[in-house]
Short mmCIF file of N, CA, C and O in Angstrom, two decimals:
data_model
loop_
_atom_site.label_atom_id
_atom_site.label_comp_id
_atom_site.label_asym_id
_atom_site.label_seq_id
_atom_site.Cartn_x
_atom_site.Cartn_y
_atom_site.Cartn_z
N MET A 12 95.23 77.01 140.18
CA MET A 12 95.79 77.25 138.87
C MET A 12 96.81 78.38 138.91
O MET A 12 97.40 78.67 137.90
N GLY A 13 96.96 79.07 139.96
CA GLY A 13 97.93 80.15 140.05
C GLY A 13 97.33 81.47 139.63
O GLY A 13 96.16 81.57 139.27
N ASN A 14 98.14 82.47 139.70
CA ASN A 14 97.69 83.80 139.30
C ASN A 14 97.68 83.92 137.79
O ASN A 14 98.67 83.62 137.14
N HIS A 15 96.59 84.38 137.28
CA HIS A 15 96.46 84.57 135.83
C HIS A 15 96.09 86.02 135.59
O HIS A 15 95.06 86.50 136.03
N CYS A 16 96.95 86.71 134.89
CA CYS A 16 96.72 88.13 134.59
C CYS A 16 96.30 88.26 133.13
O CYS A 16 97.00 87.80 132.24
N THR A 17 95.15 88.84 132.91
CA THR A 17 94.73 89.09 131.54
C THR A 17 94.85 90.58 131.26
O THR A 17 94.48 91.41 132.09
N PHE A 18 95.38 90.89 130.11
CA PHE A 18 95.56 92.28 129.71
C PHE A 18 94.49 92.64 128.71
O PHE A 18 94.36 92.02 127.66
N LEU A 19 93.70 93.63 129.05
CA LEU A 19 92.71 94.16 128.13
C LEU A 19 93.13 95.58 127.76
O LEU A 19 93.26 96.43 128.62
N PRO A 20 93.41 95.80 126.48
CA PRO A 20 93.87 97.13 126.08
C PRO A 20 92.80 98.19 126.27
O PRO A 20 91.61 97.93 126.11
N THR A 21 93.25 99.38 126.58
CA THR A 21 92.31 100.50 126.71
C THR A 21 91.88 100.95 125.32
O THR A 21 92.50 100.60 124.31
N LEU A 22 90.85 101.76 125.27
CA LEU A 22 90.38 102.29 124.00
C LEU A 22 91.48 103.12 123.32
O LEU A 22 91.64 103.07 122.10
N ALA A 23 92.26 103.85 124.11
CA ALA A 23 93.35 104.65 123.55
C ALA A 23 94.40 103.77 122.89
O ALA A 23 94.90 104.09 121.81
N ILE A 24 94.73 102.65 123.51
CA ILE A 24 95.71 101.72 122.92
C ILE A 24 95.16 101.11 121.64
O ILE A 24 95.87 100.97 120.65
N ILE A 25 93.89 100.75 121.65
CA ILE A 25 93.28 100.18 120.44
C ILE A 25 93.34 101.19 119.29
O ILE A 25 93.70 100.84 118.17
N TRP A 26 93.01 102.46 119.56
CA TRP A 26 93.02 103.45 118.49
C TRP A 26 94.43 103.83 118.07
O TRP A 26 94.68 104.10 116.90
N LEU A 27 95.40 103.82 119.00
CA LEU A 27 96.79 104.05 118.62
C LEU A 27 97.26 102.95 117.68
O LEU A 27 97.89 103.22 116.65
N ALA A 28 96.95 101.71 118.01
CA ALA A 28 97.30 100.59 117.14
C ALA A 28 96.60 100.72 115.79
O ALA A 28 97.19 100.45 114.74
N ASN A 29 95.35 101.16 115.79
CA ASN A 29 94.60 101.34 114.56
C ASN A 29 95.24 102.42 113.68
O ASN A 29 95.37 102.25 112.47
N VAL A 30 95.67 103.52 114.28
CA VAL A 30 96.31 104.61 113.52
C VAL A 30 97.62 104.11 112.91
O VAL A 30 97.90 104.36 111.72
N ILE A 31 98.43 103.41 113.69
CA ILE A 31 99.70 102.89 113.17
C ILE A 31 99.45 101.91 112.04
O ILE A 31 100.10 101.97 110.98
N ALA A 32 98.50 101.00 112.23
CA ALA A 32 98.17 100.02 111.18
C ALA A 32 97.62 100.71 109.94
O ALA A 32 97.93 100.32 108.80
N ALA A 33 96.82 101.76 110.12
CA ALA A 33 96.24 102.48 108.99
C ALA A 33 97.33 103.19 108.18
O ALA A 33 97.29 103.19 106.95
N LEU A 34 98.29 103.80 108.87
CA LEU A 34 99.40 104.44 108.16
C LEU A 34 100.22 103.41 107.38
O LEU A 34 100.61 103.65 106.23
N LEU A 35 100.46 102.27 108.00
CA LEU A 35 101.18 101.20 107.31
C LEU A 35 100.37 100.70 106.12
O LEU A 35 100.92 100.44 105.04
N PHE A 36 99.07 100.58 106.29
CA PHE A 36 98.17 100.19 105.20
C PHE A 36 98.32 101.17 104.03
O PHE A 36 98.39 100.76 102.87
N GLY A 37 98.38 102.46 104.34
CA GLY A 37 98.57 103.47 103.30
C GLY A 37 99.91 103.34 102.60
O GLY A 37 99.99 103.38 101.37
N VAL A 38 100.96 103.16 103.37
CA VAL A 38 102.31 103.03 102.80
C VAL A 38 102.41 101.79 101.91
O VAL A 38 103.04 101.83 100.85
N LEU A 39 101.76 100.70 102.33
CA LEU A 39 101.83 99.47 101.55
C LEU A 39 101.08 99.55 100.22
O LEU A 39 101.23 98.66 99.38
N HIS A 40 100.30 100.60 100.00
CA HIS A 40 99.64 100.79 98.72
C HIS A 40 100.51 101.58 97.74
O HIS A 40 100.15 101.72 96.57
N LEU A 41 101.64 102.10 98.19
CA LEU A 41 102.51 102.88 97.30
C LEU A 41 103.07 102.08 96.13
O LEU A 41 103.10 102.59 95.01
N PRO A 42 103.53 100.83 96.32
CA PRO A 42 104.05 100.09 95.16
C PRO A 42 103.02 99.90 94.05
O PRO A 42 103.36 100.00 92.87
N ALA A 43 101.77 99.67 94.40
CA ALA A 43 100.73 99.52 93.37
C ALA A 43 100.55 100.82 92.61
O ALA A 43 100.39 100.83 91.38
N GLN A 44 100.58 101.94 93.32
CA GLN A 44 100.44 103.24 92.66
C GLN A 44 101.66 103.53 91.79
O GLN A 44 101.53 104.04 90.68
N ALA A 45 102.84 103.17 92.28
CA ALA A 45 104.07 103.39 91.53
C ALA A 45 104.09 102.58 90.24
O ALA A 45 104.74 102.97 89.26
N ALA A 46 103.39 101.45 90.22
CA ALA A 46 103.32 100.64 89.01
C ALA A 46 102.47 101.30 87.94
O ALA A 46 102.60 101.00 86.75
N VAL A 47 101.60 102.23 88.35
CA VAL A 47 100.70 102.90 87.41
C VAL A 47 101.24 104.25 86.96
O VAL A 47 101.11 104.61 85.79
N THR A 48 101.83 104.98 87.87
CA THR A 48 102.29 106.33 87.57
C THR A 48 103.49 106.68 88.44
O THR A 48 103.60 106.17 89.56
N PRO A 49 104.39 107.51 87.94
CA PRO A 49 105.54 107.90 88.78
C PRO A 49 105.06 108.63 90.04
O PRO A 49 104.14 109.44 90.01
N LEU A 50 105.70 108.29 91.16
CA LEU A 50 105.33 108.91 92.43
C LEU A 50 105.97 110.29 92.57
O LEU A 50 107.14 110.47 92.28
N THR A 51 105.16 111.24 92.97
CA THR A 51 105.63 112.57 93.33
C THR A 51 105.37 112.74 94.82
O THR A 51 104.56 111.99 95.40
N PRO A 52 105.99 113.71 95.47
CA PRO A 52 105.71 113.89 96.90
C PRO A 52 104.23 114.12 97.20
O PRO A 52 103.70 113.55 98.17
N VAL A 53 103.55 114.88 96.37
CA VAL A 53 102.12 115.13 96.59
C VAL A 53 101.33 113.84 96.43
O VAL A 53 100.42 113.54 97.22
N LEU A 54 101.65 113.04 95.43
CA LEU A 54 100.96 111.78 95.20
C LEU A 54 101.21 110.80 96.34
O LEU A 54 100.30 110.09 96.77
N VAL A 55 102.44 110.76 96.84
CA VAL A 55 102.76 109.88 97.98
C VAL A 55 101.89 110.23 99.18
O VAL A 55 101.29 109.36 99.81
N VAL A 56 101.80 111.53 99.50
CA VAL A 56 100.98 111.96 100.62
C VAL A 56 99.51 111.61 100.38
O VAL A 56 98.81 111.12 101.27
N ALA A 57 99.03 111.85 99.16
CA ALA A 57 97.63 111.56 98.84
C ALA A 57 97.33 110.07 98.95
O ALA A 57 96.30 109.68 99.52
N VAL A 58 98.20 109.22 98.41
CA VAL A 58 97.98 107.77 98.46
C VAL A 58 97.97 107.29 99.91
O VAL A 58 97.10 106.52 100.31
N ILE A 59 98.94 107.75 100.68
CA ILE A 59 98.99 107.33 102.09
C ILE A 59 97.75 107.83 102.83
O ILE A 59 97.12 107.08 103.58
N ALA A 60 97.38 109.09 102.62
CA ALA A 60 96.24 109.68 103.35
C ALA A 60 94.93 108.97 103.01
O ALA A 60 94.16 108.60 103.91
N VAL A 61 94.65 108.80 101.72
CA VAL A 61 93.39 108.18 101.31
C VAL A 61 93.30 106.74 101.81
O VAL A 61 92.28 106.31 102.36
N ASN A 62 94.40 106.00 101.66
CA ASN A 62 94.38 104.61 102.10
C ASN A 62 94.40 104.49 103.62
O ASN A 62 93.84 103.55 104.18
N ALA A 63 95.03 105.44 104.30
CA ALA A 63 95.03 105.43 105.77
C ALA A 63 93.61 105.70 106.29
O ALA A 63 93.20 105.09 107.29
N LEU A 64 92.87 106.57 105.62
CA LEU A 64 91.47 106.78 106.02
C LEU A 64 90.67 105.48 105.88
O LEU A 64 89.89 105.12 106.77
N GLY A 65 90.87 104.80 104.77
CA GLY A 65 90.24 103.50 104.61
C GLY A 65 90.71 102.53 105.68
O GLY A 65 89.91 101.78 106.24
N GLY A 66 91.99 102.55 105.97
CA GLY A 66 92.55 101.68 107.00
C GLY A 66 91.95 101.94 108.37
O GLY A 66 91.70 101.01 109.14
N LEU A 67 91.71 103.22 108.69
CA LEU A 67 91.05 103.54 109.96
C LEU A 67 89.65 102.95 110.00
O LEU A 67 89.23 102.39 111.02
N PHE A 68 88.95 103.08 108.89
CA PHE A 68 87.59 102.52 108.82
C PHE A 68 87.63 100.99 108.95
O PHE A 68 86.86 100.41 109.72
N PHE A 69 88.54 100.34 108.21
CA PHE A 69 88.65 98.88 108.30
C PHE A 69 89.06 98.45 109.70
O PHE A 69 88.62 97.41 110.19
N GLY A 70 89.92 99.24 110.36
CA GLY A 70 90.31 98.94 111.73
C GLY A 70 89.14 99.04 112.69
O GLY A 70 89.01 98.24 113.62
N TRP A 71 88.30 100.03 112.47
CA TRP A 71 87.10 100.17 113.30
C TRP A 71 86.17 98.98 113.08
O TRP A 71 85.62 98.43 114.04
N ILE A 72 86.02 98.58 111.82
CA ILE A 72 85.20 97.40 111.52
C ILE A 72 85.80 96.17 112.19
O ILE A 72 85.07 95.36 112.79
N TYR A 73 87.11 96.02 112.13
CA TYR A 73 87.78 94.89 112.78
C TYR A 73 87.51 94.89 114.28
O TYR A 73 87.16 93.85 114.86
N ALA A 74 87.65 96.06 114.91
CA ALA A 74 87.46 96.15 116.36
C ALA A 74 86.01 95.87 116.76
O ALA A 74 85.75 95.31 117.83
N SER A 75 85.06 96.25 115.90
CA SER A 75 83.66 96.09 116.28
C SER A 75 83.00 94.83 115.73
O SER A 75 82.03 94.34 116.30
N HIS A 76 83.53 94.28 114.61
CA HIS A 76 82.87 93.14 113.98
C HIS A 76 83.81 91.97 113.68
O HIS A 76 83.37 90.98 113.11
N GLY A 77 85.09 92.10 113.99
CA GLY A 77 86.02 91.00 113.79
C GLY A 77 86.71 91.02 112.44
O GLY A 77 86.44 91.85 111.57
N LEU A 78 87.62 90.07 112.29
CA LEU A 78 88.44 89.98 111.08
C LEU A 78 87.60 89.76 109.83
O LEU A 78 87.84 90.39 108.79
N GLU A 79 86.62 88.89 109.92
CA GLU A 79 85.80 88.60 108.74
C GLU A 79 85.07 89.85 108.26
O GLU A 79 85.00 90.10 107.05
N GLY A 80 84.56 90.64 109.19
CA GLY A 80 83.89 91.88 108.81
C GLY A 80 84.82 92.84 108.11
O GLY A 80 84.46 93.47 107.11
N ALA A 81 86.05 92.96 108.61
CA ALA A 81 87.03 93.85 107.98
C ALA A 81 87.42 93.33 106.60
O ALA A 81 87.57 94.12 105.66
N MET A 82 87.55 92.01 106.46
CA MET A 82 87.92 91.44 105.16
C MET A 82 86.80 91.65 104.13
O MET A 82 87.08 92.01 102.98
N VAL A 83 85.56 91.44 104.53
CA VAL A 83 84.44 91.63 103.61
C VAL A 83 84.33 93.10 103.22
O VAL A 83 84.10 93.43 102.05
N THR A 84 84.52 93.99 104.19
CA THR A 84 84.46 95.43 103.90
C THR A 84 85.56 95.84 102.94
O THR A 84 85.33 96.60 101.99
N HIS A 85 86.78 95.33 103.16
CA HIS A 85 87.90 95.66 102.27
C HIS A 85 87.65 95.11 100.86
O HIS A 85 87.88 95.81 99.86
N PHE A 86 87.18 93.88 100.78
CA PHE A 86 86.86 93.30 99.47
C PHE A 86 85.80 94.13 98.75
O PHE A 86 85.93 94.42 97.55
N THR A 87 84.76 94.52 99.48
CA THR A 87 83.69 95.32 98.89
C THR A 87 84.22 96.65 98.37
O THR A 87 83.88 97.08 97.26
N ALA A 88 85.06 97.31 99.17
CA ALA A 88 85.65 98.58 98.74
C ALA A 88 86.49 98.39 97.48
O ALA A 88 86.41 99.18 96.53
N ASP A 89 87.32 97.33 97.46
CA ASP A 89 88.13 97.06 96.27
C ASP A 89 87.26 96.76 95.06
O ASP A 89 87.56 97.21 93.94
N PHE A 90 86.20 96.01 95.24
CA PHE A 90 85.30 95.68 94.14
C PHE A 90 84.66 96.94 93.56
O PHE A 90 84.61 97.11 92.34
N VAL A 91 84.22 97.82 94.43
CA VAL A 91 83.62 99.08 93.97
C VAL A 91 84.64 99.91 93.20
O VAL A 91 84.37 100.38 92.08
N VAL A 92 85.83 100.09 93.78
CA VAL A 92 86.85 100.96 93.18
C VAL A 92 87.40 100.38 91.88
O VAL A 92 87.60 101.11 90.90
N HIS A 93 87.66 99.07 91.87
CA HIS A 93 88.37 98.49 90.72
C HIS A 93 87.48 97.83 89.68
O HIS A 93 87.93 97.57 88.57
N VAL A 94 86.21 97.59 90.02
CA VAL A 94 85.31 96.95 89.07
C VAL A 94 84.14 97.85 88.70
O VAL A 94 83.92 98.16 87.52
N LEU A 95 83.38 98.27 89.69
CA LEU A 95 82.16 99.05 89.39
C LEU A 95 82.46 100.45 88.86
O LEU A 95 81.82 100.88 87.88
N VAL A 96 83.38 101.16 89.48
CA VAL A 96 83.68 102.52 89.00
C VAL A 96 84.16 102.52 87.56
O VAL A 96 83.65 103.31 86.75
N PRO A 97 85.10 101.64 87.17
CA PRO A 97 85.49 101.63 85.75
C PRO A 97 84.33 101.29 84.80
O PRO A 97 84.26 101.82 83.70
N ILE A 98 83.44 100.40 85.25
CA ILE A 98 82.29 100.08 84.39
C ILE A 98 81.37 101.27 84.24
O ILE A 98 80.96 101.63 83.13
N VAL A 99 81.05 101.91 85.33
CA VAL A 99 80.12 103.04 85.30
C VAL A 99 80.70 104.23 84.55
O VAL A 99 80.02 104.90 83.78
N PHE A 100 81.98 104.52 84.79
CA PHE A 100 82.60 105.70 84.17
C PHE A 100 83.44 105.36 82.95
O PHE A 100 84.15 106.21 82.43
N HIS A 101 83.37 104.11 82.49
CA HIS A 101 84.09 103.68 81.29
C HIS A 101 85.57 104.05 81.35
O HIS A 101 86.15 104.49 80.36
N ALA A 102 86.16 103.88 82.53
CA ALA A 102 87.58 104.26 82.70
C ALA A 102 88.50 103.14 82.26
O ALA A 102 88.20 102.01 82.24
#
């Protein structure tokens, strides 16, 4: 069959990719925030940071449990933030 080379990324490469994806995940949440309130530099940093932390967690779930695990975790987080918190705190 010939020479077949398989590339398995190192843990460092996996986490570098996770950090980049998490930052992008944070940036992609800016339009939703901008639809609710005007963006200030402090708010931009906060939105990116908070969502990037979530993105790191979802990336870890993806790496350890697969895409479905990350999707269920993301859905659960969104459900808590957008449904349960407003109900509990009457927001």
